[in-house]
N, C-alpha and C. Protein backbone atom coordinates (compact mmCIF):
# COMPACT_ATOMS: atom_id res chain seq x y z
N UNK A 1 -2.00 19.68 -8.30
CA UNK A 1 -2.51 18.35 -8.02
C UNK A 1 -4.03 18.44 -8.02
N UNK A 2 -4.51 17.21 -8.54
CA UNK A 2 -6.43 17.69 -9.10
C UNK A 2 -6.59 16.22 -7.84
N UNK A 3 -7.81 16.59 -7.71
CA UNK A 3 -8.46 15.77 -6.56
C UNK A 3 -9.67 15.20 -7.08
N UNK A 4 -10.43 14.04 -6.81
CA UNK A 4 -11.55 13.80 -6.83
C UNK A 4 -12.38 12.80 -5.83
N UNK A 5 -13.42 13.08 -5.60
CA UNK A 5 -14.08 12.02 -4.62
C UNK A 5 -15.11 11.03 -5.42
N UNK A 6 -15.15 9.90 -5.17
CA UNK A 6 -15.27 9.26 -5.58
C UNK A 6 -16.70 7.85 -4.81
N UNK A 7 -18.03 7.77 -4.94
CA UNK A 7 -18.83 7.38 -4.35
C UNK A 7 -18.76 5.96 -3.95
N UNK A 8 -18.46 5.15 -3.17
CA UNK A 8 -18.63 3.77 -2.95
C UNK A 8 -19.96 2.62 -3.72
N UNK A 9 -19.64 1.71 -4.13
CA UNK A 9 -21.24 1.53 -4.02
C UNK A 9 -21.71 1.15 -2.32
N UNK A 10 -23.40 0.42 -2.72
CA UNK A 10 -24.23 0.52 -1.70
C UNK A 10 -23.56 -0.46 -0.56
N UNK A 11 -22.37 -1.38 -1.16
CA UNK A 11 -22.33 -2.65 0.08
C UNK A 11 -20.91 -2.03 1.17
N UNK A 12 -20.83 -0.48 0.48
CA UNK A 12 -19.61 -0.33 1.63
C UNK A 12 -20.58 0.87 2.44
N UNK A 13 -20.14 0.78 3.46
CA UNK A 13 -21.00 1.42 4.62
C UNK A 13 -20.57 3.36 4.12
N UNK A 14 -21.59 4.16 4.66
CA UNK A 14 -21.26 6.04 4.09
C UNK A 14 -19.94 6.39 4.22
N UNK A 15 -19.93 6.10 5.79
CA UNK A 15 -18.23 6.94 6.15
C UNK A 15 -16.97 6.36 5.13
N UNK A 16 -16.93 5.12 4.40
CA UNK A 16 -16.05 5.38 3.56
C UNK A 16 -15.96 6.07 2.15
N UNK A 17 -14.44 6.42 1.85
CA UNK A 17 -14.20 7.81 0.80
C UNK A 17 -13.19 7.27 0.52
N UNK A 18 -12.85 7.68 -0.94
CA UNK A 18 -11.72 7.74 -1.22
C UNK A 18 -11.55 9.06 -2.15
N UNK A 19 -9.73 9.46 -1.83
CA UNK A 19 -9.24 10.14 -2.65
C UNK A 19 -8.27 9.86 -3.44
N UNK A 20 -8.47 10.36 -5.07
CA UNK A 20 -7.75 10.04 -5.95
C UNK A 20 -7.16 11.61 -6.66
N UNK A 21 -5.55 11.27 -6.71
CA UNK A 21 -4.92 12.55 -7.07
C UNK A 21 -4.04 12.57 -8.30
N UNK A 22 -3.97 13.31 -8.87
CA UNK A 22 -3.43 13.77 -9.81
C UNK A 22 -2.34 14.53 -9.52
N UNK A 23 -1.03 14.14 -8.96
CA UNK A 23 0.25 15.06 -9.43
C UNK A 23 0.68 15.78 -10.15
N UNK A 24 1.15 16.89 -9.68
CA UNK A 24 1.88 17.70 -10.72
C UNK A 24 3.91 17.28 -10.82
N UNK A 25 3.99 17.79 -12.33
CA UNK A 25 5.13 17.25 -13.00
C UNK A 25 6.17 17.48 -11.87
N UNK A 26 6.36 18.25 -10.71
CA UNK A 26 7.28 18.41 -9.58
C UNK A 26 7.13 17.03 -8.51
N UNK A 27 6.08 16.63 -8.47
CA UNK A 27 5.89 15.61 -7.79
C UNK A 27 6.32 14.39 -8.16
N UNK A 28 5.56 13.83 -9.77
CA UNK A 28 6.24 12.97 -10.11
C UNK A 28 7.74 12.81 -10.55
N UNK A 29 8.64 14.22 -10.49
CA UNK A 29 10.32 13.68 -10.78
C UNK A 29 10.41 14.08 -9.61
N UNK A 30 10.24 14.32 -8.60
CA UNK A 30 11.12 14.65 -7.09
C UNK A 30 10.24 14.22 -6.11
N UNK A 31 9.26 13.50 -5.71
CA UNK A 31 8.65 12.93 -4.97
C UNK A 31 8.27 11.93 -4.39
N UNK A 32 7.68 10.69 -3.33
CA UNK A 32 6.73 10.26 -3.46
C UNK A 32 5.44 11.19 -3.32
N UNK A 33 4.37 10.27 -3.92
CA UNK A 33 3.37 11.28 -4.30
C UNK A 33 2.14 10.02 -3.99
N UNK A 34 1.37 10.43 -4.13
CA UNK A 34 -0.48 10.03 -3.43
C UNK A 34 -0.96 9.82 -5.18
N UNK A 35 -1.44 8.55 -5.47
CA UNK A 35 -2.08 8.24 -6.11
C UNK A 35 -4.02 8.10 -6.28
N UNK A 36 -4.12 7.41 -4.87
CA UNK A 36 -4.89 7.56 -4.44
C UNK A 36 -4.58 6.96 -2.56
N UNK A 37 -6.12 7.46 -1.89
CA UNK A 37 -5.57 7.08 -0.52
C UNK A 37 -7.22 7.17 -0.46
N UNK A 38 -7.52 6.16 0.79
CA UNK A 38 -9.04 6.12 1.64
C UNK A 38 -8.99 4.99 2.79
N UNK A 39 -10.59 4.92 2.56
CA UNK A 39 -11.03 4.55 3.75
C UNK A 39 -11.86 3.71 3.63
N UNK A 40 -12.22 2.51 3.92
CA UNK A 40 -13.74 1.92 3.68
C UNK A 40 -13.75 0.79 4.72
N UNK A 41 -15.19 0.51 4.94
CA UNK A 41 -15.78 -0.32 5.93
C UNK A 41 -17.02 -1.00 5.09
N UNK A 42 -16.63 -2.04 4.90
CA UNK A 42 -17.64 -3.04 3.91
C UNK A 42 -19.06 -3.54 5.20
N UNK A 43 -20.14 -3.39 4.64
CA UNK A 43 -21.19 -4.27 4.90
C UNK A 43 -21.20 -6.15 4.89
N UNK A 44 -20.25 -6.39 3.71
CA UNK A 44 -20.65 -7.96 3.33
C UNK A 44 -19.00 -7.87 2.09
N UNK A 45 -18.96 -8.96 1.88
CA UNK A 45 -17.84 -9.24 1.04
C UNK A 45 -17.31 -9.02 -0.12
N UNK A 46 -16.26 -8.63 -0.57
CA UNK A 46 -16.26 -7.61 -1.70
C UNK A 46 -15.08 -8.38 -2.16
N UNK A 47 -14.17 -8.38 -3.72
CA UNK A 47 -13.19 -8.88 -3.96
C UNK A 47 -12.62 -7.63 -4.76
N UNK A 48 -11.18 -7.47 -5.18
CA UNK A 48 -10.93 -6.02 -5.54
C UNK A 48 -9.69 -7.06 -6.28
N UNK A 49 -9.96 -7.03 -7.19
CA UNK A 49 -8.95 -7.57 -8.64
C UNK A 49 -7.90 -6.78 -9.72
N UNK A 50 -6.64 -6.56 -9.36
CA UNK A 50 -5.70 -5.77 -10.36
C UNK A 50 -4.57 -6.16 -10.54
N UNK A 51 -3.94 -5.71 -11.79
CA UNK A 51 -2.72 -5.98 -12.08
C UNK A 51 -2.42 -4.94 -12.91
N UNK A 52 -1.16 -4.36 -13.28
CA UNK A 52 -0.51 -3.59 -14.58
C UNK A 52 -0.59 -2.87 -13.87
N UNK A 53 -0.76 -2.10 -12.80
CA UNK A 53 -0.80 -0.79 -12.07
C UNK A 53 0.88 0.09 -12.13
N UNK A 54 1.04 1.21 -12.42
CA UNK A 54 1.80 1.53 -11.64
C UNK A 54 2.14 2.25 -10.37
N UNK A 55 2.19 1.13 -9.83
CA UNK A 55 1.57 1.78 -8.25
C UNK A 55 1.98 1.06 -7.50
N UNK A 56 2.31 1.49 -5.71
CA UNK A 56 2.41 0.25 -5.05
C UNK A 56 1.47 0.72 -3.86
N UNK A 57 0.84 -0.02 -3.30
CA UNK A 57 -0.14 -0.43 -2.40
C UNK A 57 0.38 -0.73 -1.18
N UNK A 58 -0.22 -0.08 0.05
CA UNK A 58 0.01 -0.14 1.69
C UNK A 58 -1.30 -0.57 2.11
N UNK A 59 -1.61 -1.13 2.84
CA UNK A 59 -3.22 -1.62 3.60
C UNK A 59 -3.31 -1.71 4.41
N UNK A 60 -4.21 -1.29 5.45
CA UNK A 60 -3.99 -1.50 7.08
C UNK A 60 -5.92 -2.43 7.21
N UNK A 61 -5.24 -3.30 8.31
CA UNK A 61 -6.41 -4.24 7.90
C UNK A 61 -7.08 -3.72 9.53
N UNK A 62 -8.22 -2.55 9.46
CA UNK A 62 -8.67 -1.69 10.66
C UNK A 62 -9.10 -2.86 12.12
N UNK A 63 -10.40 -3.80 11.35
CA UNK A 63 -11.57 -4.40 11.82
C UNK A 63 -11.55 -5.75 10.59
N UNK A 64 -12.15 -6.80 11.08
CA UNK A 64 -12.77 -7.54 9.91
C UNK A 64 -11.72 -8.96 9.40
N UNK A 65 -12.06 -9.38 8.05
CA UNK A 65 -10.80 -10.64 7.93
C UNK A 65 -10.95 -10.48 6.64
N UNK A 66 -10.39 -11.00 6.24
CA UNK A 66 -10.21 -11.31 4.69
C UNK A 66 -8.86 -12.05 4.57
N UNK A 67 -8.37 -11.93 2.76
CA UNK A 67 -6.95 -12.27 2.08
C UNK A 67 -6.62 -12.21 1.21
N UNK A 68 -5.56 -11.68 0.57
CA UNK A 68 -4.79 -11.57 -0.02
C UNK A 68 -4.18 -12.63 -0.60
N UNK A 69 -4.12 -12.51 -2.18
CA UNK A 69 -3.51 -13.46 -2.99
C UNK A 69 -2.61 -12.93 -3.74
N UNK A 70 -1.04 -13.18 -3.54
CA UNK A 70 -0.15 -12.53 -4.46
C UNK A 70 1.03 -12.99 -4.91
N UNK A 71 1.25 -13.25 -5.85
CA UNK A 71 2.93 -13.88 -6.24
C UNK A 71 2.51 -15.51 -6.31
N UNK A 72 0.83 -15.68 -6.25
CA UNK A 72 0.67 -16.97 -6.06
C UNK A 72 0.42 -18.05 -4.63
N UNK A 73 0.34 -17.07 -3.80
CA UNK A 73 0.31 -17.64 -2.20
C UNK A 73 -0.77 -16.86 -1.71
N UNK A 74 -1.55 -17.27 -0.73
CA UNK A 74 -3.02 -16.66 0.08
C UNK A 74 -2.22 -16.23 1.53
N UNK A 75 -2.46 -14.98 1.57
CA UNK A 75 -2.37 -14.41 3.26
C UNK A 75 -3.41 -14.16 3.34
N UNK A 76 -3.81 -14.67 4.76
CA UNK A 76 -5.02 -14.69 5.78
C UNK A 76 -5.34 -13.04 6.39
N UNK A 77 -5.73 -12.32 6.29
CA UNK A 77 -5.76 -10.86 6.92
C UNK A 77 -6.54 -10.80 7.77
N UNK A 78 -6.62 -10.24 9.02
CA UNK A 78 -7.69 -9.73 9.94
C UNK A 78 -6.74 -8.28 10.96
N UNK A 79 -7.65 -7.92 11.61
CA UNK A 79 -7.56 -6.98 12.12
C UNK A 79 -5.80 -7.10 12.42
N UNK A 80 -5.26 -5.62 12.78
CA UNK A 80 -4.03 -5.35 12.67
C UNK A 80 -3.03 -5.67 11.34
N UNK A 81 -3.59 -6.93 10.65
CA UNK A 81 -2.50 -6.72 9.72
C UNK A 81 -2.24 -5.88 8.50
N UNK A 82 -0.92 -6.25 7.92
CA UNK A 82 -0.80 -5.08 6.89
C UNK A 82 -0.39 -6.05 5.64
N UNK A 83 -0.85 -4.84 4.53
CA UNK A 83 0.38 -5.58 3.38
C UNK A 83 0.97 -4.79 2.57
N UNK A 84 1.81 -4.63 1.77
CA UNK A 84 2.82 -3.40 1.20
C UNK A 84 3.14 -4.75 0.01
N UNK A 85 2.63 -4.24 -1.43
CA UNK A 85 2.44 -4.74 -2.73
C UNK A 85 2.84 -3.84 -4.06
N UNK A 86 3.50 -4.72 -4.85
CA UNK A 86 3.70 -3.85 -6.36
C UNK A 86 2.67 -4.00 -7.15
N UNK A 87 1.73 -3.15 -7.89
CA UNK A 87 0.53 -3.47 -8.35
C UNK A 87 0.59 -3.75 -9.61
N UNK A 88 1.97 -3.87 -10.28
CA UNK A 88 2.29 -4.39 -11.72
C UNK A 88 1.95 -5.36 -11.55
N UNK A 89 1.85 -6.30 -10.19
CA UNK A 89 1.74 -8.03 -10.28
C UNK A 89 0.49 -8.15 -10.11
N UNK A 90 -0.16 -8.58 -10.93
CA UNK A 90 -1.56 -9.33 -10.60
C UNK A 90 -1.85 -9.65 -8.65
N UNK A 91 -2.94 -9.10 -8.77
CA UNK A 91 -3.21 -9.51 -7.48
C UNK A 91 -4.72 -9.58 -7.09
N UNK A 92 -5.41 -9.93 -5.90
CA UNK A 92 -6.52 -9.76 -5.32
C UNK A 92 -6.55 -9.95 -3.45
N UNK A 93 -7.61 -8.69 -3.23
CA UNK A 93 -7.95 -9.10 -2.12
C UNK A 93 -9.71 -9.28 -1.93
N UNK A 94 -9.75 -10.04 -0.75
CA UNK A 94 -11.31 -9.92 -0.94
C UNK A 94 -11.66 -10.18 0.79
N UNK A 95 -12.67 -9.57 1.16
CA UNK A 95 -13.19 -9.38 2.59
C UNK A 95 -13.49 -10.41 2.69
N UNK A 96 -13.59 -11.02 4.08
CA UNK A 96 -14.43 -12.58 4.67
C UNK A 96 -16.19 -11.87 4.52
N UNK A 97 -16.92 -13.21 4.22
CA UNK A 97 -18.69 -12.97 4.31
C UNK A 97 -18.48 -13.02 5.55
N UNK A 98 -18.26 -13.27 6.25
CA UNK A 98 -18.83 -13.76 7.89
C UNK A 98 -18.40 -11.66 8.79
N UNK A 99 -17.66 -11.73 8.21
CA UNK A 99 -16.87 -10.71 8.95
C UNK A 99 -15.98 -9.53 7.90
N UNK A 100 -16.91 -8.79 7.31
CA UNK A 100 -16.09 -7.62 6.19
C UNK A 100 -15.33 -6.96 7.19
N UNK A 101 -14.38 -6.45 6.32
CA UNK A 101 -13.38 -5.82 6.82
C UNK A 101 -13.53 -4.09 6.75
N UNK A 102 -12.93 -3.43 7.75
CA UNK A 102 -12.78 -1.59 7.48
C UNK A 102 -11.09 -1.81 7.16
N UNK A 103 -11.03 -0.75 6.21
CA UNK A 103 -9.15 -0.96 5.78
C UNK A 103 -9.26 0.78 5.58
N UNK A 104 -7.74 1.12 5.71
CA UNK A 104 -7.32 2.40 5.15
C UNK A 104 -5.91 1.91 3.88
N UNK A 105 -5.88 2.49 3.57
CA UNK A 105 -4.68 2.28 2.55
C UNK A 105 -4.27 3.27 1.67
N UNK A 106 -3.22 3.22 1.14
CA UNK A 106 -2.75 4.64 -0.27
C UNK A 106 -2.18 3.52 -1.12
N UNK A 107 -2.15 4.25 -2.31
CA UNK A 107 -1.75 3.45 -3.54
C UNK A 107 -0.86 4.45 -4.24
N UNK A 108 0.40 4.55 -3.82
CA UNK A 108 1.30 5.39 -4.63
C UNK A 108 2.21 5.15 -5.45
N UNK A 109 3.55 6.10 -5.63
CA UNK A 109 4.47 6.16 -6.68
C UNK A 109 5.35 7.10 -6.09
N UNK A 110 6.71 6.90 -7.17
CA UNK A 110 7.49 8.35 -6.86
C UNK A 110 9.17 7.88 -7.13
N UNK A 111 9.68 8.52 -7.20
CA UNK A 111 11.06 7.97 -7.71
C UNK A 111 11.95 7.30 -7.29
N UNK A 112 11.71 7.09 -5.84
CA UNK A 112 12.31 5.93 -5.52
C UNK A 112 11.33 4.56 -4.65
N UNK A 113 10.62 5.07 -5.39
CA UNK A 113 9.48 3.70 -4.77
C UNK A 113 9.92 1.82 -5.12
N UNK A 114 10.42 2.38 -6.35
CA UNK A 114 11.05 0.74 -6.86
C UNK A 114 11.94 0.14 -5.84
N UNK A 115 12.53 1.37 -5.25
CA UNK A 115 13.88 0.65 -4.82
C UNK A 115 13.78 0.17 -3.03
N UNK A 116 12.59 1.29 -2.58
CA UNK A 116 11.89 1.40 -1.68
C UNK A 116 11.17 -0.54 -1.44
N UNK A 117 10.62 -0.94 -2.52
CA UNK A 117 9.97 -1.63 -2.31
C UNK A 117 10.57 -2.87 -2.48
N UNK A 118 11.72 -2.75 -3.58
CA UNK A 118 12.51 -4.29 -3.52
C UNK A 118 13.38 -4.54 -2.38
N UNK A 119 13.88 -3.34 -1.13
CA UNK A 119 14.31 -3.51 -0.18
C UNK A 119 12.99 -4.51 0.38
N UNK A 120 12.31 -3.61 0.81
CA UNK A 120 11.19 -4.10 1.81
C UNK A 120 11.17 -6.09 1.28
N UNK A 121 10.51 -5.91 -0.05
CA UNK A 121 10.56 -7.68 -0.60
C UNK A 121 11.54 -8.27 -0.13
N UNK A 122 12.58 -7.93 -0.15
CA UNK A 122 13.80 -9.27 -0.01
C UNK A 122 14.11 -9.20 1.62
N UNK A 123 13.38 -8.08 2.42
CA UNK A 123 13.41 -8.70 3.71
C UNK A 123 11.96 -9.28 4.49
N UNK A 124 11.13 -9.13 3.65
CA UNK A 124 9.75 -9.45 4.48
C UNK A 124 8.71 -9.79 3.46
N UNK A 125 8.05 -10.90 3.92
CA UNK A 125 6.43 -11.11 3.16
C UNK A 125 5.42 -9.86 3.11
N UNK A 126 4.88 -9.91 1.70
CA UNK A 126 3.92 -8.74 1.43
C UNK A 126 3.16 -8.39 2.35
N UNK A 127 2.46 -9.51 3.18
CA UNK A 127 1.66 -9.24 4.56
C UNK A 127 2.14 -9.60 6.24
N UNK A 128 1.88 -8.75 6.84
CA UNK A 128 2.88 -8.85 7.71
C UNK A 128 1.40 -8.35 9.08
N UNK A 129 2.43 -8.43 9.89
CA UNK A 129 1.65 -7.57 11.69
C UNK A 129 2.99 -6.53 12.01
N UNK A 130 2.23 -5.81 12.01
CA UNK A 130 3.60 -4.43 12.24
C UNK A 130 3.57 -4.32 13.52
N UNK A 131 4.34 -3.69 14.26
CA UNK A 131 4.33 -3.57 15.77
C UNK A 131 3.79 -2.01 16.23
N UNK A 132 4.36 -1.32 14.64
CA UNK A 132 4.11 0.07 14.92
C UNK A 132 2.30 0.35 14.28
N UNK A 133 1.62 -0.79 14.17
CA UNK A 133 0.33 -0.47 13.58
C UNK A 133 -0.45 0.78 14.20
N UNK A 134 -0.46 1.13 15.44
CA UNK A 134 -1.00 2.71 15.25
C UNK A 134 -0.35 3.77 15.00
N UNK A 135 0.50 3.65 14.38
CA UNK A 135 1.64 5.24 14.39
C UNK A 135 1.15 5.04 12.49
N UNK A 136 1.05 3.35 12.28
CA UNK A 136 0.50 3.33 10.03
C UNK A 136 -0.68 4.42 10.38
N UNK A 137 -1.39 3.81 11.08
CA UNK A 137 -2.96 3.75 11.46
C UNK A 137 -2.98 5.67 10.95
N UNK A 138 -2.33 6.13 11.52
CA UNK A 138 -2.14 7.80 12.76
C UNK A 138 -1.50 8.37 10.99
N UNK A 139 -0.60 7.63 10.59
CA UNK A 139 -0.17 8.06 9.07
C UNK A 139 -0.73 8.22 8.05
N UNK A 140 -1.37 7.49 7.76
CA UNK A 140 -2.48 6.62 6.76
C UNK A 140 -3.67 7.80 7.28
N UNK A 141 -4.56 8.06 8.33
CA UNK A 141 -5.36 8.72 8.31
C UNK A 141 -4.90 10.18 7.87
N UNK A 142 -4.20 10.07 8.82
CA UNK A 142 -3.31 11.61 8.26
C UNK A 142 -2.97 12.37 6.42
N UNK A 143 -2.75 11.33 5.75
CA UNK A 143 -2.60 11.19 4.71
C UNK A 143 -3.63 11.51 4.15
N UNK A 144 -4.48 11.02 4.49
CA UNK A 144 -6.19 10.97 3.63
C UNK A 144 -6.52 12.39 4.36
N UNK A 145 -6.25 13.32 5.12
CA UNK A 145 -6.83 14.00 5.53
C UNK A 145 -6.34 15.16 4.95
N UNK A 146 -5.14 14.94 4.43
CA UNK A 146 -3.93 16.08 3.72
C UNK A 146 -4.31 15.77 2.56
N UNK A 147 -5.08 15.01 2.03
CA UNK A 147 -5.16 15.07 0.33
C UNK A 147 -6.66 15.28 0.17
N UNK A 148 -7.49 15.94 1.00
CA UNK A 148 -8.44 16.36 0.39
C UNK A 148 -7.92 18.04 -0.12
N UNK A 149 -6.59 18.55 -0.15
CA UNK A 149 -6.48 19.95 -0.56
C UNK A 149 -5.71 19.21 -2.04
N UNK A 150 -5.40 19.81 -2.75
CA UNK A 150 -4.74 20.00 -4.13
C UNK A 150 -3.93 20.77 -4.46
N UNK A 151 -2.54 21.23 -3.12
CA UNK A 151 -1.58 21.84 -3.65
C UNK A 151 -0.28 21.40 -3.25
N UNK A 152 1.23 22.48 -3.70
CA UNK A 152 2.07 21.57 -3.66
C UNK A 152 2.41 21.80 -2.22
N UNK A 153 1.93 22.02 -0.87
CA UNK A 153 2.15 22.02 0.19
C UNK A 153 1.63 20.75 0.61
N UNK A 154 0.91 20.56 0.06
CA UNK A 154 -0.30 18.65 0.06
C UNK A 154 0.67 17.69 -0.12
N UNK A 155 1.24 18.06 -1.04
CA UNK A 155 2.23 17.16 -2.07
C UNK A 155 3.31 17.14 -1.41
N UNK A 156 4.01 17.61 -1.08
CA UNK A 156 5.23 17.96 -0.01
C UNK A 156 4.97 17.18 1.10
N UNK A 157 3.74 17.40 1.77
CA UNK A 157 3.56 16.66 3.31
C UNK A 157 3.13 15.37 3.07
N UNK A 158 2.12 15.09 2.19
CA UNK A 158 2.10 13.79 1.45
C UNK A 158 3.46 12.77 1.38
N UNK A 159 4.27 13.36 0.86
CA UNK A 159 5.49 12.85 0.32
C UNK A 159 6.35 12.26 2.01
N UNK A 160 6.33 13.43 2.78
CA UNK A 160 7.19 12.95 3.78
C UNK A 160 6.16 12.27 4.86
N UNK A 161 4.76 11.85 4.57
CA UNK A 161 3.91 10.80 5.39
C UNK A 161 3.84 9.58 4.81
N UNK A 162 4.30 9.42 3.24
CA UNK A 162 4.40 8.11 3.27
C UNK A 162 6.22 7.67 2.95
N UNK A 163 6.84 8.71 3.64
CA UNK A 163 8.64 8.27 3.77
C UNK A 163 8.28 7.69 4.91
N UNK A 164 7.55 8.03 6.31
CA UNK A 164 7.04 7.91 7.26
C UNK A 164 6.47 6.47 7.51
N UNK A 165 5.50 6.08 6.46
CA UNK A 165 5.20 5.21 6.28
C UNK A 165 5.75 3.90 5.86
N UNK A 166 7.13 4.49 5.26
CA UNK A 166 7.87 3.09 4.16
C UNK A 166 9.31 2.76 5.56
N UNK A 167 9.10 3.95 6.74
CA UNK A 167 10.01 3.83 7.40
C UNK A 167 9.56 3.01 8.63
């Protein structure tokens, strides 16, 4: 698994990072696996625009407000909430001016992520308030902290922090 770090620009504050990974062929047929995963704390308002991904997206909304636009409907985000997204679908989020947001999040994959995620859809809206938000919080950091290495022991613990996560 190859790693890279990756510089913010100037409007997100130092302490945020992100890591972006590269799986190896064991990961992608027997895994979930880490696409990418970080951290950021915006200065002022930012909008983050994608679609065609293959990937699905977790977000923990740290500090701050913003929202989410997806499937065609606006969720309102601020502190505590979450959202869990397929990134084939067009989407956007974007921080409030008044009040940027700090978020952690991973953007993964893995072989049963499809099925993982059309459960989750047909019982709950993409954005939600979790009850267990510090145990994401405690996951999610955890995660980012296990993928600054690049092996398949990374990949392995990776895998069972975001089963952790989808659980």
């Amino acid at each position: 698994m190859k790693n890279y770090f990756d510089k913010f620009p100037d409007s997100y504050v130092e302490s945020s990072r992100r890591m972006i990974q590269t799986p190896s062929a064991f990961a992608r047929s027997a895994l979930f696996y880490v696409q990418e995963t970080g951290y950021l704390k915006l200065k002022e308002s930012h909008l983050a625009r994608r679609k065609n991904l293959e990937s699905y997206l977790v977000v923990l909304v740290l500090s701050g407000s913003g929202t989410l636009m997806y499937k065609g409907n606006s969720y309102p985000l601020q502190k505590g909430s979450c959202f869990f997204i397929d990134c084939m679908v067009p989407y956007y989020h974007q921080s409030s001016s008044s009040d940027p947001w700090e978020l952690i999040w991973v953007h993964f994959n893995g072989s049963s992520s499809e099925k993982y995620y059309q459960y989750f859809s047909s019982k709950s809206a993409p954005a939600f308030h979790p009850q267990t938000f510090p145990e994401l919080q405690d996951s999610l950091e955890h995660l980012l902290e296990v993928n600054t290495a690049s092996d398949l022991s990374a990949e392995i613990f990776s895998s069972r922090l975001i089963v952790d996560i989808l659980s």
